[in-house]
CSV table of C-alpha atoms in Angstrom, one decimal:
chain,number,residue,atom,x,y,z
A,111,UNK,CA,42.0,158.8,125.4
A,112,UNK,CA,42.7,162.3,126.6
A,113,UNK,CA,43.8,161.0,130.1
A,114,UNK,CA,47.7,160.3,130.5
A,115,UNK,CA,47.2,157.4,132.7
A,116,UNK,CA,50.4,156.0,134.5
A,117,UNK,CA,48.7,153.7,136.4
A,118,UNK,CA,45.4,151.6,137.4
A,119,UNK,CA,44.8,149.7,140.5
A,120,UNK,CA,41.7,148.0,141.7
A,121,UNK,CA,40.9,146.6,144.9
A,122,UNK,CA,38.1,144.4,146.1
A,123,UNK,CA,37.0,144.5,150.1
A,124,UNK,CA,34.9,141.5,151.4
A,125,UNK,CA,33.6,141.4,155.1
A,126,UNK,CA,33.0,138.1,156.0
A,127,UNK,CA,32.4,138.7,160.0
A,128,UNK,CA,31.5,141.7,161.8
A,129,UNK,CA,31.3,141.8,165.7
A,130,UNK,CA,31.7,138.0,165.7
A,131,UNK,CA,28.6,137.7,163.4
A,132,UNK,CA,28.7,135.8,160.2
A,133,UNK,CA,28.0,137.9,157.0
A,134,UNK,CA,26.6,135.6,154.5
A,135,UNK,CA,26.8,136.5,151.6
A,136,UNK,CA,29.5,138.8,152.7
A,137,UNK,CA,29.4,142.5,151.7
A,138,UNK,CA,31.5,143.6,148.8
A,139,UNK,CA,33.1,146.8,147.7
A,140,UNK,CA,35.3,147.5,144.7
A,141,UNK,CA,37.4,150.7,144.2
A,142,UNK,CA,39.2,151.5,140.9
A,143,UNK,CA,42.0,154.1,140.9
A,144,UNK,CA,43.6,155.6,137.9
A,145,UNK,CA,46.8,157.8,138.4
A,146,UNK,CA,46.9,160.5,135.6
A,147,UNK,CA,48.9,163.4,134.6
A,148,UNK,CA,47.8,166.8,135.4
A,149,UNK,CA,47.8,168.7,132.4
A,150,UNK,CA,47.3,172.1,134.3
A,151,UNK,CA,49.9,171.4,137.0
A,152,UNK,CA,51.9,174.5,138.0
A,153,UNK,CA,49.9,177.3,136.3
A,154,UNK,CA,46.5,178.7,136.5
A,155,UNK,CA,44.3,177.8,133.6
A,156,UNK,CA,40.9,179.3,133.3
A,157,UNK,CA,39.5,176.9,130.9
A,158,UNK,CA,39.2,173.2,132.5
A,159,UNK,CA,37.4,171.5,129.9
A,160,UNK,CA,40.0,169.1,129.1
A,161,UNK,CA,39.9,167.7,132.7
A,162,UNK,CA,36.1,167.5,132.6
A,163,UNK,CA,36.3,165.2,129.4
A,164,UNK,CA,38.9,163.1,131.3
A,165,UNK,CA,36.4,162.9,134.0
A,166,UNK,CA,33.7,161.4,131.5
A,167,UNK,CA,36.6,158.9,130.3
A,168,UNK,CA,37.4,157.8,133.6
A,169,UNK,CA,33.7,157.3,134.9
A,170,UNK,CA,33.1,154.8,132.5
A,171,UNK,CA,36.7,153.0,132.7
A,172,UNK,CA,36.6,153.0,136.5
A,173,UNK,CA,33.1,152.1,137.0
A,174,UNK,CA,33.4,149.0,134.5
A,175,UNK,CA,36.4,148.0,136.3
A,176,UNK,CA,34.7,148.0,139.5
A,177,UNK,CA,31.7,146.1,138.1
A,178,UNK,CA,33.9,143.4,136.6
A,179,UNK,CA,35.8,143.2,140.0
A,180,UNK,CA,32.7,142.5,141.7
A,181,UNK,CA,31.8,139.9,138.9
A,182,UNK,CA,28.3,141.4,139.0
A,183,UNK,CA,26.0,142.9,136.2
A,184,UNK,CA,25.6,146.4,136.3
A,185,UNK,CA,21.8,146.0,137.6
A,186,UNK,CA,23.4,144.4,140.9
A,187,UNK,CA,25.3,147.4,141.7
A,188,UNK,CA,24.1,149.0,144.8
A,189,UNK,CA,26.1,152.0,145.7
A,190,UNK,CA,28.6,154.0,144.0
A,191,UNK,CA,31.2,157.0,144.9
A,192,UNK,CA,34.0,158.8,143.4
A,193,UNK,CA,37.0,160.6,144.7
A,194,UNK,CA,40.0,162.4,143.6
A,195,UNK,CA,43.5,163.7,145.2
A,196,UNK,CA,45.5,166.3,143.3
A,197,UNK,CA,49.5,166.3,143.7
A,198,UNK,CA,51.0,169.3,145.4
A,199,UNK,CA,51.4,171.5,141.8
A,200,UNK,CA,47.5,171.3,141.2
A,201,UNK,CA,44.6,172.7,142.7
A,202,UNK,CA,41.4,171.4,144.2
A,203,UNK,CA,39.5,172.9,141.2
A,204,UNK,CA,41.2,170.3,139.2
A,205,UNK,CA,39.9,167.5,141.0
A,206,UNK,CA,36.4,169.2,140.8
A,207,UNK,CA,36.6,169.5,137.1
A,208,UNK,CA,37.3,165.9,136.9
A,209,UNK,CA,34.6,164.7,139.4
A,210,UNK,CA,31.6,167.0,138.7
A,211,UNK,CA,30.5,168.1,135.5
A,212,UNK,CA,31.0,164.8,133.1
A,213,UNK,CA,32.0,161.7,135.1
A,214,UNK,CA,28.5,161.0,136.4
A,215,UNK,CA,26.7,160.0,133.5
A,216,UNK,CA,29.4,157.4,132.3
A,217,UNK,CA,29.4,156.0,135.7
A,218,UNK,CA,25.8,155.4,136.0
A,219,UNK,CA,25.8,153.8,132.8
A,220,UNK,CA,28.3,151.2,134.0
A,221,UNK,CA,26.2,150.6,137.3
A,222,UNK,CA,22.7,150.8,135.2
A,223,UNK,CA,20.7,153.7,136.0
A,224,UNK,CA,22.1,155.6,139.3
A,225,UNK,CA,19.1,158.0,140.1
A,226,UNK,CA,20.8,159.5,142.9
A,227,UNK,CA,23.9,161.9,143.5
A,228,UNK,CA,27.2,160.2,143.5
A,229,UNK,CA,28.8,160.7,146.7
A,230,UNK,CA,32.1,162.3,146.4
A,231,UNK,CA,35.2,164.1,148.0
A,232,UNK,CA,38.3,166.0,146.8
A,233,UNK,CA,41.9,166.8,148.4
A,234,UNK,CA,45.3,167.6,147.7
A,235,UNK,CA,47.8,165.3,148.7
A,236,UNK,CA,51.2,163.3,148.4
A,237,UNK,CA,52.2,160.0,147.8
A,238,UNK,CA,51.2,157.3,150.1
A,239,UNK,CA,48.2,159.5,151.3
A,240,UNK,CA,44.8,157.7,152.1
A,241,UNK,CA,41.9,159.0,149.6
A,242,UNK,CA,38.6,158.2,151.2
A,243,UNK,CA,35.8,157.4,148.9
A,244,UNK,CA,32.4,158.1,150.1
A,245,UNK,CA,29.7,155.6,149.3
A,246,UNK,CA,25.7,156.2,148.8
A,247,UNK,CA,23.1,154.0,147.3
A,248,UNK,CA,23.1,154.6,143.4
A,249,UNK,CA,19.2,155.2,143.2
A,250,UNK,CA,18.1,156.4,146.6
A,251,UNK,CA,19.7,158.6,148.7
A,252,UNK,CA,17.6,158.0,151.7
A,253,UNK,CA,18.8,154.4,151.9
A,254,UNK,CA,20.8,154.9,155.0
A,255,UNK,CA,22.3,151.0,155.1
A,256,UNK,CA,24.5,152.3,152.1
A,257,UNK,CA,25.9,155.2,153.8
A,258,UNK,CA,29.6,154.3,153.8
A,259,UNK,CA,33.0,154.7,152.3
A,260,UNK,CA,36.4,152.9,151.2
A,261,UNK,CA,39.5,153.9,151.4
A,262,UNK,CA,42.4,153.6,149.0
A,263,UNK,CA,46.3,154.4,149.3
A,264,UNK,CA,49.1,154.2,146.4
A,265,UNK,CA,52.5,154.3,148.0
A,266,UNK,CA,53.6,156.3,145.0
A,267,UNK,CA,51.0,158.8,143.9
A,268,UNK,CA,49.7,161.3,143.4
A,269,UNK,CA,53.3,162.6,142.5
A,270,UNK,CA,53.2,166.5,142.6
A,271,UNK,CA,52.2,166.8,138.8
A,272,UNK,CA,49.6,164.2,139.0
A,273,UNK,CA,46.0,163.4,140.2
A,274,UNK,CA,44.6,160.3,141.7
A,275,UNK,CA,41.0,159.4,140.6
A,276,UNK,CA,38.8,156.6,142.3
A,277,UNK,CA,35.7,155.2,141.9
A,278,UNK,CA,33.9,153.0,144.1
A,279,UNK,CA,30.9,150.5,143.6
A,280,UNK,CA,29.4,147.9,145.8
A,281,UNK,CA,26.8,145.1,145.5
A,282,UNK,CA,25.6,145.7,149.0
A,283,UNK,CA,25.3,148.1,151.9
A,284,UNK,CA,27.1,147.8,155.2
A,285,UNK,CA,27.2,144.5,157.2
A,286,UNK,CA,24.4,144.3,159.9
A,287,UNK,CA,22.8,147.6,159.2
A,288,UNK,CA,20.3,148.8,162.0
A,289,UNK,CA,19.6,152.5,162.0
A,290,UNK,CA,16.4,152.7,160.0
A,291,UNK,CA,15.7,154.2,156.9
A,292,UNK,CA,14.7,152.8,153.4
A,293,UNK,CA,15.8,149.2,152.5
A,294,UNK,CA,17.5,148.7,149.2
A,295,UNK,CA,14.4,146.6,148.5
A,296,UNK,CA,11.9,149.6,149.3
A,297,UNK,CA,14.1,152.3,147.0
A,298,UNK,CA,12.2,153.0,144.1
A,299,UNK,CA,14.7,155.3,142.5
A,300,UNK,CA,12.7,157.8,140.6
A,301,UNK,CA,13.9,161.1,142.1
A,302,UNK,CA,17.0,160.0,143.5
A,303,UNK,CA,16.0,160.4,147.1
A,304,UNK,CA,13.7,157.6,147.6
């Protein structure tokens, strides 16, 4: 593995009651985070291939950790997202190199299919800062009930020469969705939109 991982954290969020209404089954989200050494911290580097390859490794690893944490099969995953926070000696392009060229394909394998774009965000930060991971339906972007997010925070990451990389997966949409659009059951998942 090219990634030098200092730590991995996995969290599950379940919503059982929303605005006094019971949610049964509860909506569930998992987020897996890897804190890695930034091999390009402190200096400009033209070729970011190493970070792109690390993105592929982490897409598979973190996607599988989310599916395992939820205790579901890959086919039961409904939405996904990805995010990265670069420490102060890195640059935003380091997060982009991890998230965009190669992370998506292995993540899609971990959740079976994934026709839609993987929602993403990137930022620079310091230890203890919140990293928001946006979520969208894995097969059909027009499924509004799955526009959501989850946040993660680690008290000691990212350090100056690190990158915090997060992947999130759900087995459902938001609790009590009622803003229209396609439903999960109506999604076809051929064009990534519907």
